[in-house]
């Protein structure tokens, strides 16, 4: 399914241009790259739908597929005013960036040419893309669109995080959200989340290893077979797991994550 995006890409870049004057804006440049990669992932998921045994029926909902790609493009537009005002991407210390993205695209009428349904679905997905969990009552089309953005977003965050986990670069603090780099340490609560098959919470992260564990638990909620496969084939998760300390206390969590990764590789779905 070809979704023509050039006018929307231009609109996004024009919007970003308005943040040119922000000092030390390297983290914002990373957000532009991130955005376009998330769009690519969303397009790939949409293209994979006809071959997806579980999700095939959605390939016939052109409006929902269109909304997903548009939502991917604008999902993080609130990161720009967030960083300009608060100098951080840490929502807990500033503002919920998904709400800000939603308000920005609504007030800027970024999707004014779209039907009310496509616009509504896209705005809903932007608003919900960073929620810890989605309500089971959510309308199935809204859930589908939101899950495409969430899967796509996670796939690129894996790439960004893995590149920063092992390097000391200037943007590192902003990316890793100010956790301590103590190679032998991890937070027991986060390791327990892993063994219990729960997605870890940002608020519990204290060390870089907690980030590794959190990224591992994201495998639990990737919805689309194409995302799980792409993650396994990228080798990124192998890198994340290889960085965890080989301590006896962490062994159950490591083993659990290796099983999840094999499931992704073999196209088996995580329980949802
Ligand atoms: Fe986001």
Short mmCIF file of C-alpha atoms and ligand atoms in Angstrom, two decimals:
data_model
loop_
_atom_site.label_atom_id
_atom_site.label_comp_id
_atom_site.label_asym_id
_atom_site.label_seq_id
_atom_site.Cartn_x
_atom_site.Cartn_y
_atom_site.Cartn_z
CA UNK A 1 0.00 0.00 0.00
CA UNK A 2 1.62 3.25 -1.14
CA UNK A 3 0.92 6.21 1.14
CA UNK A 4 2.01 9.52 -0.38
CA UNK A 5 3.70 11.50 2.35
CA UNK A 6 5.84 14.16 0.68
CA UNK A 7 3.57 17.10 1.58
CA UNK A 8 3.40 15.87 5.17
CA UNK A 9 7.15 15.34 5.39
CA UNK A 10 7.59 18.93 4.26
CA UNK A 11 5.08 20.12 6.84
CA UNK A 12 7.01 18.27 9.54
CA UNK A 13 10.36 19.72 8.42
CA UNK A 14 8.89 23.24 8.24
CA UNK A 15 7.66 22.77 11.78
CA UNK A 16 11.09 21.56 12.94
CA UNK A 17 12.67 24.61 11.29
CA UNK A 18 10.90 26.71 13.92
CA UNK A 19 13.25 25.19 16.54
CA UNK A 20 16.47 26.15 14.76
CA UNK A 21 17.35 28.72 17.40
CA UNK A 22 17.31 26.21 20.28
CA UNK A 23 20.84 26.07 21.78
CA UNK A 24 22.63 22.68 22.05
CA UNK A 25 20.01 21.09 19.87
CA UNK A 26 21.84 17.83 19.04
CA UNK A 27 19.15 15.81 20.85
CA UNK A 28 16.52 17.44 18.62
CA UNK A 29 18.41 16.46 15.48
CA UNK A 30 18.30 12.88 16.76
CA UNK A 31 14.52 13.21 17.09
CA UNK A 32 14.21 14.15 13.43
CA UNK A 33 16.19 11.03 12.44
CA UNK A 34 14.14 8.97 14.86
CA UNK A 35 10.90 10.26 13.36
CA UNK A 36 11.77 9.26 9.81
CA UNK A 37 12.89 5.82 10.90
CA UNK A 38 9.66 5.29 12.81
CA UNK A 39 7.77 6.24 9.65
CA UNK A 40 9.78 3.64 7.69
CA UNK A 41 8.99 0.98 10.26
CA UNK A 42 5.29 1.86 10.21
CA UNK A 43 5.25 1.65 6.41
CA UNK A 44 6.94 -1.75 6.62
CA UNK A 45 4.37 -3.05 9.10
CA UNK A 46 1.53 -1.85 6.85
CA UNK A 47 3.17 -3.58 3.87
CA UNK A 48 3.55 -6.81 5.84
CA UNK A 49 -0.13 -7.04 6.82
CA UNK A 50 -1.38 -9.16 3.88
CA UNK A 51 1.12 -11.90 4.87
CA UNK A 52 0.44 -11.62 8.61
CA UNK A 53 -1.76 -14.55 9.63
CA UNK A 54 -3.15 -12.75 12.67
CA UNK A 55 -3.49 -9.19 11.35
CA UNK A 56 -4.34 -9.77 7.70
CA UNK A 57 -7.84 -8.25 7.89
CA UNK A 58 -6.37 -4.82 8.69
CA UNK A 59 -4.71 -4.60 5.29
CA UNK A 60 -8.17 -3.82 3.92
CA UNK A 61 -8.68 -0.82 6.19
CA UNK A 62 -6.91 1.82 4.10
CA UNK A 63 -7.95 4.62 6.47
CA UNK A 64 -6.44 2.94 9.52
CA UNK A 65 -3.23 2.14 7.64
CA UNK A 66 -2.97 5.74 6.45
CA UNK A 67 -3.62 7.05 9.98
CA UNK A 68 -0.83 4.81 11.32
CA UNK A 69 1.80 6.21 8.96
CA UNK A 70 0.68 9.81 9.59
CA UNK A 71 0.72 9.21 13.35
CA UNK A 72 4.25 7.80 13.06
CA UNK A 73 5.34 11.02 11.36
CA UNK A 74 3.93 13.31 14.05
CA UNK A 75 4.14 11.09 17.14
CA UNK A 76 7.06 12.96 18.71
CA UNK A 77 6.41 16.51 17.46
CA UNK A 78 5.91 17.55 21.09
CA UNK A 79 9.55 16.65 21.82
CA UNK A 80 10.61 19.94 20.21
CA UNK A 81 8.70 22.35 22.46
CA UNK A 82 9.43 20.03 25.40
CA UNK A 83 13.18 20.29 24.88
CA UNK A 84 13.12 24.02 24.15
CA UNK A 85 11.27 24.75 27.34
CA UNK A 86 12.61 22.14 29.79
CA UNK A 87 15.95 21.02 28.25
CA UNK A 88 15.10 17.38 28.87
CA UNK A 89 13.20 14.49 27.33
CA UNK A 90 12.33 13.19 30.76
CA UNK A 91 8.54 13.45 30.89
CA UNK A 92 8.47 13.05 34.68
CA UNK A 93 10.58 16.21 35.03
CA UNK A 94 8.74 18.22 32.41
CA UNK A 95 5.54 17.34 30.61
CA UNK A 96 3.94 14.29 28.98
CA UNK A 97 5.41 14.63 25.49
CA UNK A 98 2.61 12.57 23.89
CA UNK A 99 0.00 15.01 25.15
CA UNK A 100 2.13 17.88 23.87
CA UNK A 101 2.48 16.14 20.48
CA UNK A 102 -1.27 15.65 20.31
CA UNK A 103 -1.97 19.31 21.18
CA UNK A 104 0.65 20.50 18.71
CA UNK A 105 -0.77 18.54 15.78
CA UNK A 106 -4.34 19.43 16.69
CA UNK A 107 -3.70 23.16 17.17
CA UNK A 108 -1.39 23.30 14.12
CA UNK A 109 -4.05 21.42 12.11
CA UNK A 110 -1.31 19.18 10.70
CA UNK A 111 -3.89 16.72 9.30
CA UNK A 112 -6.45 19.23 8.07
CA UNK A 113 -6.79 17.61 4.62
CA UNK A 114 -7.65 14.20 6.06
CA UNK A 115 -11.07 12.69 6.74
CA UNK A 116 -12.33 13.03 10.30
CA UNK A 117 -11.78 9.29 10.85
CA UNK A 118 -8.15 9.26 9.69
CA UNK A 119 -7.40 12.41 11.68
CA UNK A 120 -9.09 11.05 14.79
CA UNK A 121 -7.28 7.71 14.62
CA UNK A 122 -3.91 9.36 14.04
CA UNK A 123 -4.38 11.87 16.87
CA UNK A 124 -5.48 9.11 19.22
CA UNK A 125 -2.37 7.04 18.39
CA UNK A 126 -0.10 10.04 19.00
CA UNK A 127 -1.77 10.71 22.33
CA UNK A 128 -1.46 7.09 23.48
CA UNK A 129 1.88 6.12 21.97
CA UNK A 130 3.85 6.36 25.23
CA UNK A 131 1.27 4.92 27.65
CA UNK A 132 2.56 2.15 29.88
CA UNK A 133 -0.49 0.06 28.92
CA UNK A 134 -3.50 0.56 26.67
CA UNK A 135 -7.08 0.07 27.84
CA UNK A 136 -8.72 -3.17 26.67
CA UNK A 137 -11.79 -1.01 25.97
CA UNK A 138 -9.98 0.94 23.26
CA UNK A 139 -11.71 0.80 19.88
CA UNK A 140 -10.00 -1.94 17.78
CA UNK A 141 -9.07 0.40 14.93
CA UNK A 142 -7.59 2.93 17.37
CA UNK A 143 -5.71 0.11 19.07
CA UNK A 144 -4.39 -1.13 15.73
CA UNK A 145 -3.14 2.32 14.69
CA UNK A 146 -1.63 2.97 18.13
CA UNK A 147 0.10 -0.41 18.17
CA UNK A 148 1.72 0.26 14.80
CA UNK A 149 3.18 3.48 16.20
CA UNK A 150 4.24 1.77 19.43
CA UNK A 151 5.92 -1.16 17.66
CA UNK A 152 7.66 1.18 15.20
CA UNK A 153 8.76 3.56 17.94
CA UNK A 154 10.21 0.73 20.02
CA UNK A 155 12.07 -0.74 17.09
CA UNK A 156 13.89 2.54 16.56
CA UNK A 157 14.41 3.22 20.26
CA UNK A 158 16.22 -0.14 20.37
CA UNK A 159 18.62 1.14 17.74
CA UNK A 160 19.17 4.48 19.46
CA UNK A 161 19.63 2.97 22.90
CA UNK A 162 21.99 0.23 21.76
CA UNK A 163 24.21 2.79 20.04
CA UNK A 164 24.38 4.78 23.28
CA UNK A 165 24.67 1.93 25.76
CA UNK A 166 28.30 1.39 24.85
CA UNK A 167 29.49 4.88 23.93
CA UNK A 168 30.19 8.07 25.81
CA UNK A 169 28.87 10.71 23.44
CA UNK A 170 27.67 14.21 24.30
CA UNK A 171 24.00 13.39 23.71
CA UNK A 172 24.24 10.32 25.87
CA UNK A 173 22.75 11.83 28.99
CA UNK A 174 19.64 13.00 27.21
CA UNK A 175 19.18 9.66 25.52
CA UNK A 176 19.71 7.53 28.59
CA UNK A 177 17.58 9.81 30.70
CA UNK A 178 20.20 10.34 33.36
CA UNK A 179 20.71 6.85 34.79
CA UNK A 180 23.98 5.84 36.51
CA UNK A 181 26.54 3.91 34.46
CA UNK A 182 27.60 1.34 37.02
CA UNK A 183 28.35 -1.82 34.98
CA UNK A 184 27.81 -4.29 37.85
CA UNK A 185 24.54 -2.83 39.18
CA UNK A 186 20.88 -3.38 38.43
CA UNK A 187 17.61 -2.76 40.26
CA UNK A 188 15.99 -5.93 41.69
CA UNK A 189 12.45 -4.61 41.00
CA UNK A 190 13.25 -4.31 37.29
CA UNK A 191 14.78 -7.83 37.21
CA UNK A 192 11.62 -9.14 38.93
CA UNK A 193 9.49 -7.53 36.23
CA UNK A 194 11.50 -9.46 33.66
CA UNK A 195 11.09 -12.86 35.33
CA UNK A 196 7.38 -12.20 35.93
CA UNK A 197 6.87 -11.35 32.25
CA UNK A 198 5.89 -7.75 32.96
CA UNK A 199 6.97 -4.67 31.05
CA UNK A 200 9.34 -2.65 33.25
CA UNK A 201 8.59 0.99 34.08
CA UNK A 202 10.72 3.99 33.21
CA UNK A 203 10.26 5.33 36.72
CA UNK A 204 12.06 2.32 38.23
CA UNK A 205 15.26 2.69 36.20
CA UNK A 206 18.40 3.55 38.14
CA UNK A 207 21.26 2.00 36.16
CA UNK A 208 22.21 1.43 32.55
CA UNK A 209 21.59 -2.30 33.10
CA UNK A 210 18.00 -1.48 34.06
CA UNK A 211 17.66 0.05 30.62
CA UNK A 212 18.85 -3.22 29.11
CA UNK A 213 16.25 -5.11 31.12
CA UNK A 214 13.50 -2.64 30.15
CA UNK A 215 14.37 -2.99 26.47
CA UNK A 216 14.17 -6.75 26.91
CA UNK A 217 10.68 -6.58 28.39
CA UNK A 218 9.49 -4.62 25.37
CA UNK A 219 9.66 -7.88 23.44
CA UNK A 220 6.57 -8.87 25.44
CA UNK A 221 4.39 -6.27 23.81
CA UNK A 222 5.49 -6.08 20.21
CA UNK A 223 2.24 -6.82 18.38
CA UNK A 224 3.25 -7.45 14.79
CA UNK A 225 5.16 -10.50 13.61
CA UNK A 226 7.17 -8.29 11.24
CA UNK A 227 8.39 -6.12 14.14
CA UNK A 228 9.43 -9.12 16.23
CA UNK A 229 11.30 -10.62 13.30
CA UNK A 230 12.94 -7.31 12.40
CA UNK A 231 14.14 -6.93 15.97
CA UNK A 232 15.57 -10.46 16.13
CA UNK A 233 17.24 -10.13 12.74
CA UNK A 234 18.76 -6.73 13.56
CA UNK A 235 20.98 -8.32 16.23
CA UNK A 236 20.18 -5.36 18.50
CA UNK A 237 18.61 -7.44 21.24
CA UNK A 238 21.61 -9.81 21.26
CA UNK A 239 23.78 -6.76 21.91
CA UNK A 240 21.51 -5.54 24.70
CA UNK A 241 21.59 -8.92 26.43
CA UNK A 242 25.33 -9.38 25.94
CA UNK A 243 25.91 -6.22 27.98
CA UNK A 244 24.17 -7.54 31.10
CA UNK A 245 26.51 -8.63 33.92
CA UNK A 246 26.96 -12.37 34.36
CA UNK A 247 25.84 -12.35 38.00
CA UNK A 248 23.96 -15.30 39.53
CA UNK A 249 21.20 -13.00 40.80
CA UNK A 250 20.46 -11.85 37.28
CA UNK A 251 20.49 -15.31 35.68
CA UNK A 252 16.69 -15.98 35.72
CA UNK A 253 16.04 -12.62 34.05
CA UNK A 254 18.73 -13.22 31.42
CA UNK A 255 17.36 -16.66 30.62
CA UNK A 256 13.82 -15.35 30.31
CA UNK A 257 14.93 -12.66 27.86
CA UNK A 258 16.85 -15.19 25.75
CA UNK A 259 13.70 -17.32 25.47
CA UNK A 260 11.68 -14.28 24.40
CA UNK A 261 14.27 -13.42 21.78
CA UNK A 262 14.15 -16.95 20.34
CA UNK A 263 10.35 -16.65 20.16
CA UNK A 264 10.73 -13.42 18.18
CA UNK A 265 13.24 -15.04 15.86
CA UNK A 266 10.99 -18.01 15.20
CA UNK A 267 8.00 -15.78 14.53
CA UNK A 268 6.22 -16.87 17.69
CA UNK A 269 4.13 -14.16 19.27
CA UNK A 270 4.58 -12.92 22.79
CA UNK A 271 1.48 -13.35 24.94
CA UNK A 272 -0.62 -10.21 24.84
FE1 LIG B 1 7.42 9.45 21.91
#
